[in-house]
Short mmCIF file of C-alpha atoms and ligand atoms in Angstrom, two decimals:
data_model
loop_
_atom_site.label_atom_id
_atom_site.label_comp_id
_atom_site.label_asym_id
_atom_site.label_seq_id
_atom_site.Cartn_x
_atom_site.Cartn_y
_atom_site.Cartn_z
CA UNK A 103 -278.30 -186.51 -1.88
CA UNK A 104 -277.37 -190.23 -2.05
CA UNK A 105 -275.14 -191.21 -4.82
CA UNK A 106 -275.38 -194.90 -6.85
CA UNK A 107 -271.78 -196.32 -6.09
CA UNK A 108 -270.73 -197.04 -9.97
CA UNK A 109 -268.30 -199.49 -11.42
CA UNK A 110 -267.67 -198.97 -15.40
CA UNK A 111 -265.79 -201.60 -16.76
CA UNK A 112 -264.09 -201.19 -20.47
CA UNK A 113 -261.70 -201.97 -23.40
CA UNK A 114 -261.08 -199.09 -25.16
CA UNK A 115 -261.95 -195.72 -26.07
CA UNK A 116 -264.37 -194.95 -23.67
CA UNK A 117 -266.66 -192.22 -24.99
CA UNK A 118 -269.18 -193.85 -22.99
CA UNK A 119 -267.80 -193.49 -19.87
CA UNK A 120 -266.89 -190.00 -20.79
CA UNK A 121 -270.18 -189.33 -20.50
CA UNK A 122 -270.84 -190.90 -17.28
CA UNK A 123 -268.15 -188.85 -16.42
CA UNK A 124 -269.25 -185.86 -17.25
CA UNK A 125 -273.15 -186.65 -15.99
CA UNK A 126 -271.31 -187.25 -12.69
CA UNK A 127 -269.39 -184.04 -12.22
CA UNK A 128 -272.73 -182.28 -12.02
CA UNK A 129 -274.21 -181.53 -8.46
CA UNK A 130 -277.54 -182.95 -8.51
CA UNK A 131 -276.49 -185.89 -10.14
CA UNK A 132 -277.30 -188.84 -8.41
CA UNK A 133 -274.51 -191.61 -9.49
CA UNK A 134 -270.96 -191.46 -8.97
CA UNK A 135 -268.33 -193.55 -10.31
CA UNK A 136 -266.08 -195.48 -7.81
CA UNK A 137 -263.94 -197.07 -10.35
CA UNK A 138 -262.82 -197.88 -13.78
CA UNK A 139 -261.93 -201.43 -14.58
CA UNK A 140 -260.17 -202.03 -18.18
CA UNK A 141 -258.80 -205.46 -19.40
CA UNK A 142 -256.59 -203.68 -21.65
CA UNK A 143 -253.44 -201.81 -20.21
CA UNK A 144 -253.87 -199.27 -23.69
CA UNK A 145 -257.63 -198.56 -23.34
CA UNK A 146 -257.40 -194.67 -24.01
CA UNK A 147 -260.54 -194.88 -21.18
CA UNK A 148 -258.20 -195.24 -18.30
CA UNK A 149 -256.78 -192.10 -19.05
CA UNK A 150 -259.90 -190.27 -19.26
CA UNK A 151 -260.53 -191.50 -15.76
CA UNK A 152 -257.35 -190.89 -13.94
CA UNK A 153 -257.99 -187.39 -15.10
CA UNK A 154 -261.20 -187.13 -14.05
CA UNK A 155 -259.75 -188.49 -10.38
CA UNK A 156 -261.10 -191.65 -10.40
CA UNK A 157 -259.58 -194.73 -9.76
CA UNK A 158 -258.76 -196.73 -12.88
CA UNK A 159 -257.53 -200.00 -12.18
CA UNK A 160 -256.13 -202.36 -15.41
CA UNK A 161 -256.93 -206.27 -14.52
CA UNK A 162 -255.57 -207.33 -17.98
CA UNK A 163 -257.53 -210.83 -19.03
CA UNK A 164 -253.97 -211.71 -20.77
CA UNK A 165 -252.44 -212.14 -17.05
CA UNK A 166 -254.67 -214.86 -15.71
CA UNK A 167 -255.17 -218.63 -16.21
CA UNK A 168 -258.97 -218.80 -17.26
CA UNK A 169 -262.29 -216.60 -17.45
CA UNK A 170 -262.95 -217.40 -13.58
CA UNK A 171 -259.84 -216.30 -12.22
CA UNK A 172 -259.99 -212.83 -14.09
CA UNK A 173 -263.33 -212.60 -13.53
CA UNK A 174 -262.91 -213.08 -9.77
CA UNK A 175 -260.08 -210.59 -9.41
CA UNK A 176 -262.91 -207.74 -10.99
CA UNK A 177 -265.35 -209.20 -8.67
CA UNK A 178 -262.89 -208.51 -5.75
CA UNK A 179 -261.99 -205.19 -7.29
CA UNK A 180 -265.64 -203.84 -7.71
CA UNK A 181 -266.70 -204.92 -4.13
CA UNK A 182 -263.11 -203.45 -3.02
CA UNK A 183 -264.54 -199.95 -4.22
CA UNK A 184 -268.44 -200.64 -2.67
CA UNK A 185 -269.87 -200.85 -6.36
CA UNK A 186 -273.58 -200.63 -6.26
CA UNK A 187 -274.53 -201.14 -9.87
CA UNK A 188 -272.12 -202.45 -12.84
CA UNK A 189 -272.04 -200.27 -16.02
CA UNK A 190 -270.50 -202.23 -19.30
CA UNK A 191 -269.05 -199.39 -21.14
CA UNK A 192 -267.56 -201.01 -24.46
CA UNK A 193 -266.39 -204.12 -22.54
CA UNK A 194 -265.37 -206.44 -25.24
CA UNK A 195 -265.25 -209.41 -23.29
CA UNK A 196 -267.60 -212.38 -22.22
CA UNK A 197 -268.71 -213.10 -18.90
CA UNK A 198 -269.29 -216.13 -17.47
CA UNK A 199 -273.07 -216.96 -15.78
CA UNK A 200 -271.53 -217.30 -12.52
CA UNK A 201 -270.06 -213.29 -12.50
CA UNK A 202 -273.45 -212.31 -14.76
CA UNK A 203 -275.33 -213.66 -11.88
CA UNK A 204 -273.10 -212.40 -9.08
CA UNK A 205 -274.21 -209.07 -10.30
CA UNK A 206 -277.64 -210.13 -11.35
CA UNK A 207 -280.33 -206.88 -11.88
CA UNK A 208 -277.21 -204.76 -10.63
CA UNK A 209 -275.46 -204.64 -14.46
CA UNK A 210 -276.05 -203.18 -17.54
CA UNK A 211 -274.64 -202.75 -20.46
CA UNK A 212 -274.72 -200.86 -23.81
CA UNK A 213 -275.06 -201.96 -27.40
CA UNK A 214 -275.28 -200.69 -30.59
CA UNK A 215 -278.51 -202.17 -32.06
CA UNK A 216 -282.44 -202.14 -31.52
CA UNK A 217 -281.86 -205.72 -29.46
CA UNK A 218 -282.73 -208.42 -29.83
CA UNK A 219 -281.47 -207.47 -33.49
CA UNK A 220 -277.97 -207.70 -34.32
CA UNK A 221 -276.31 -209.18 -31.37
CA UNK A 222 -272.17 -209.17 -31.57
CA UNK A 223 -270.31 -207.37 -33.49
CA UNK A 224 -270.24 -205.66 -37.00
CA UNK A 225 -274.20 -204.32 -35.86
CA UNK A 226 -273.76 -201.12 -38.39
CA UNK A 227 -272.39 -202.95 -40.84
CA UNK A 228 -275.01 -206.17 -40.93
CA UNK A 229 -277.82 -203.65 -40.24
CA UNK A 230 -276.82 -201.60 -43.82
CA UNK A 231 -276.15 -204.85 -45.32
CA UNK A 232 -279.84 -206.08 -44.73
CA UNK A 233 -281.10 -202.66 -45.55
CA UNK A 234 -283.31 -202.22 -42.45
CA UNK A 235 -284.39 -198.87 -42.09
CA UNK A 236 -283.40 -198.17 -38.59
CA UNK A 237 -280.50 -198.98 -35.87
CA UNK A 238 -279.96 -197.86 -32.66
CA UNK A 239 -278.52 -198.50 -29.35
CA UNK A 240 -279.84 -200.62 -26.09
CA UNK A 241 -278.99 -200.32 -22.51
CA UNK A 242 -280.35 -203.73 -20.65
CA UNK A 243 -279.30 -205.55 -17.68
CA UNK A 244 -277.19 -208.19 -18.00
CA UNK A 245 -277.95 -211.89 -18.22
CA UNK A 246 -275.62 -214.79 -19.20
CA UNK A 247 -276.57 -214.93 -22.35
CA UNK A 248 -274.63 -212.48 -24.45
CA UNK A 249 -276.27 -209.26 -25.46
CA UNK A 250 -279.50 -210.74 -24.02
CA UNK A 251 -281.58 -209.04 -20.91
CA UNK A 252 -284.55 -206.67 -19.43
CA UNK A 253 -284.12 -203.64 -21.64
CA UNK A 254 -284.30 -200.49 -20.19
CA UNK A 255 -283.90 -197.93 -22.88
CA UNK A 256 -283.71 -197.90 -26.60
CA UNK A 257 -282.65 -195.41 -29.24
CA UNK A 258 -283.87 -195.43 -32.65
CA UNK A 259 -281.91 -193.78 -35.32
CA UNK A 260 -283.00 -193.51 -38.89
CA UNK A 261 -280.74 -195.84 -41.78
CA UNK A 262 -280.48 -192.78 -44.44
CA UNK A 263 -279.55 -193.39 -48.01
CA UNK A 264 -276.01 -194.03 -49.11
CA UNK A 265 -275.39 -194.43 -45.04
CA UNK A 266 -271.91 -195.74 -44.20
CA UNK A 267 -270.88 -198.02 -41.43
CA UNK A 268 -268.59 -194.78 -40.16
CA UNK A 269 -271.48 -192.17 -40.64
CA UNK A 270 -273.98 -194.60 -38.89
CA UNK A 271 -271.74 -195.55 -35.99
CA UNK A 272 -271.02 -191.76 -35.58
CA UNK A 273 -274.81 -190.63 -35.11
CA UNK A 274 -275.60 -193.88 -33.00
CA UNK A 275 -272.66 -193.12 -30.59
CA UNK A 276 -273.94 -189.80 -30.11
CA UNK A 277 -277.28 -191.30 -28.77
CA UNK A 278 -275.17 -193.38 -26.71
CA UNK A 279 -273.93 -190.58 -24.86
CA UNK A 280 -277.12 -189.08 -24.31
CA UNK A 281 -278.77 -192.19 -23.25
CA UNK A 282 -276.38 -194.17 -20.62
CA UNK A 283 -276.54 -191.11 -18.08
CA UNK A 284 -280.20 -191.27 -18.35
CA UNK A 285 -280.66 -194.68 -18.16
CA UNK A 286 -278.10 -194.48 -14.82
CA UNK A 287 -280.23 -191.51 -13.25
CA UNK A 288 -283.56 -193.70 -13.51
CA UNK A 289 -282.09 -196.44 -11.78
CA UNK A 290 -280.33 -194.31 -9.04
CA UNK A 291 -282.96 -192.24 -8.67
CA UNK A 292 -285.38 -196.13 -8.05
CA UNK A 293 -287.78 -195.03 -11.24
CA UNK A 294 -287.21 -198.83 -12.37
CA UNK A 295 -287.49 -202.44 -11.41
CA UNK A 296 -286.90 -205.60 -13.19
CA UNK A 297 -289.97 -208.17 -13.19
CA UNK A 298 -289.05 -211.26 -15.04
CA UNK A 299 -287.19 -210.82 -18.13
CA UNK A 300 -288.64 -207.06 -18.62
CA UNK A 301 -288.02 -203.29 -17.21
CA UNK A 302 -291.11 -201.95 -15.30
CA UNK A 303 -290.67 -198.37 -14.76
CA UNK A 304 -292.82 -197.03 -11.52
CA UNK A 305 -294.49 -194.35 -13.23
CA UNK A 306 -296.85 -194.22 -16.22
CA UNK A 307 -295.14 -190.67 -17.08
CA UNK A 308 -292.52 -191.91 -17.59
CA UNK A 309 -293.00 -194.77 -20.23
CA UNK A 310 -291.58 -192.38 -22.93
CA UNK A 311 -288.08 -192.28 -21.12
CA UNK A 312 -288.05 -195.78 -22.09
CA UNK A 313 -287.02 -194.10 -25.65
CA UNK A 314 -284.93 -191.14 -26.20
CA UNK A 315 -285.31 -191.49 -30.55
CA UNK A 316 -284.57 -188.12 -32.72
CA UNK A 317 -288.11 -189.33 -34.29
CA UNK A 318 -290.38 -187.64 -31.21
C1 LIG B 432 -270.01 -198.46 -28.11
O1 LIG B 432 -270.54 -198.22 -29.39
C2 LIG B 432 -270.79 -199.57 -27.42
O2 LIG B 432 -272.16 -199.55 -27.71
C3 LIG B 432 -270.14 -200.80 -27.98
O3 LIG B 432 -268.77 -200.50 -28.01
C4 LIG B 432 -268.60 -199.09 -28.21
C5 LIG B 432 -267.68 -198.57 -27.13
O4 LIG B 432 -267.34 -197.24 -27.39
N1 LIG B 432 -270.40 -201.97 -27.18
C6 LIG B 432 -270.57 -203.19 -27.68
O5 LIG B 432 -270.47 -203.45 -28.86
C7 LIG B 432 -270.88 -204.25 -26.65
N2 LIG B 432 -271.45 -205.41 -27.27
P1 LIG B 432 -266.67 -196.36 -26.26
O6 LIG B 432 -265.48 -197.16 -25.70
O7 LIG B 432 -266.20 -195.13 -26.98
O8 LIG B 432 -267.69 -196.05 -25.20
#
């Protein structure tokens, strides 16, 4: 079986690419991860990595000059390890156009929201705040605008009563988990194609995958 080269880039904690990681130790899974990038030396991520076996390489934004230099040495890092498609884990910084479009329709990246609401950060907290009744969490490919791009898959989790930015984060991040190996295996497995600024998926059957939601 051939296996989607990945490159997962993070800052931190990296429960999301725990999961990848996990997806990716099964057989008949049809991604595996070439390498870790983090920009933080302390991300706990790059420890979950190294003992997984992967390579987990640190390019620490506080070391270079300006966005393009950094950005360049991640470039050089992710074509170093044959990187196929881009996976934003938690990545807490901005990318300039020219990277964005270096890895145009071969990114993506998760958030927690039902984009295009609640772009940046604070999403739990501003959703709760406005008193919309549901959040969630996107996967989309990336485009130079931030949190902006083709989505791919959406989660929708109910906003209950007396709901807490903690509690709410807790139950969306769970839904994270179970949607970024999904949305990985449709790509890999060539169930999806971008066409303009949306996802087309290449079967009708499969227009529910679109939506993994704790509602159906
Ligand atoms: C996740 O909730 C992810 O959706 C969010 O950061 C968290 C990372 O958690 N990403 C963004 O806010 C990007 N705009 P993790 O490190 O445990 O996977």
């Amino acid at each position: 079986m051939r296996q989607l080269k990945l490159g997962v880039m993070i800052s931190g904690s990296g429960t999301n690419l725990q999961a990848l990681i996990d997806a990716c130790s099964q057989s008949d899974y049809p991604a595996q991860i070439s390498v870790v990038i983090a920009n933080r030396p302390n991300a706990k991520g790059l420890k979950r990595a190294k003992e997984a076996g992967i390579d987990a390489v640190c390019i620490d934004h506080t070391g270079y000059d300006d966005r393009a230099s950094f950005e360049d040495a991640i470039h050089d890092c992710l074509k170093e390890h044959e990187v196929e498609l881009v996976c934003l884990a938690g990545f807490m910084r901005i990318l300039n156009a020219e990277f964005v479009n270096r890895w145009k329709d071969r990114m993506i990246n998760i958030h927690p929201s039902l984009l295009p609401s609640y772009k940046g950060l604070h999403t739990h907290a501003r959703a709760i705040e406005d008193g919309v009744r549901f959040g969630g969490c996107t996967i989309h490919f990336v485009r130079p605008e931030m949190d902006n791009g083709p989505i791919l898959m959406q989660t929708v989790v109910p906003i209950a009563a007396g709901e807490t930015e903690e509690s709410l984060a807790a139950k969306i991040l769970f839904y994270e988990h179970q949607m970024y190996p999904a949305a990985v295996r449709l790509i890999a497995e060539g169930k999806v194609r971008v066409s303009g600024n949306k996802v087309v998926y290449s079967d009708t059957d499969l227009g529910t995958k679109g939506m993994i939601s704790p509602l159906v």
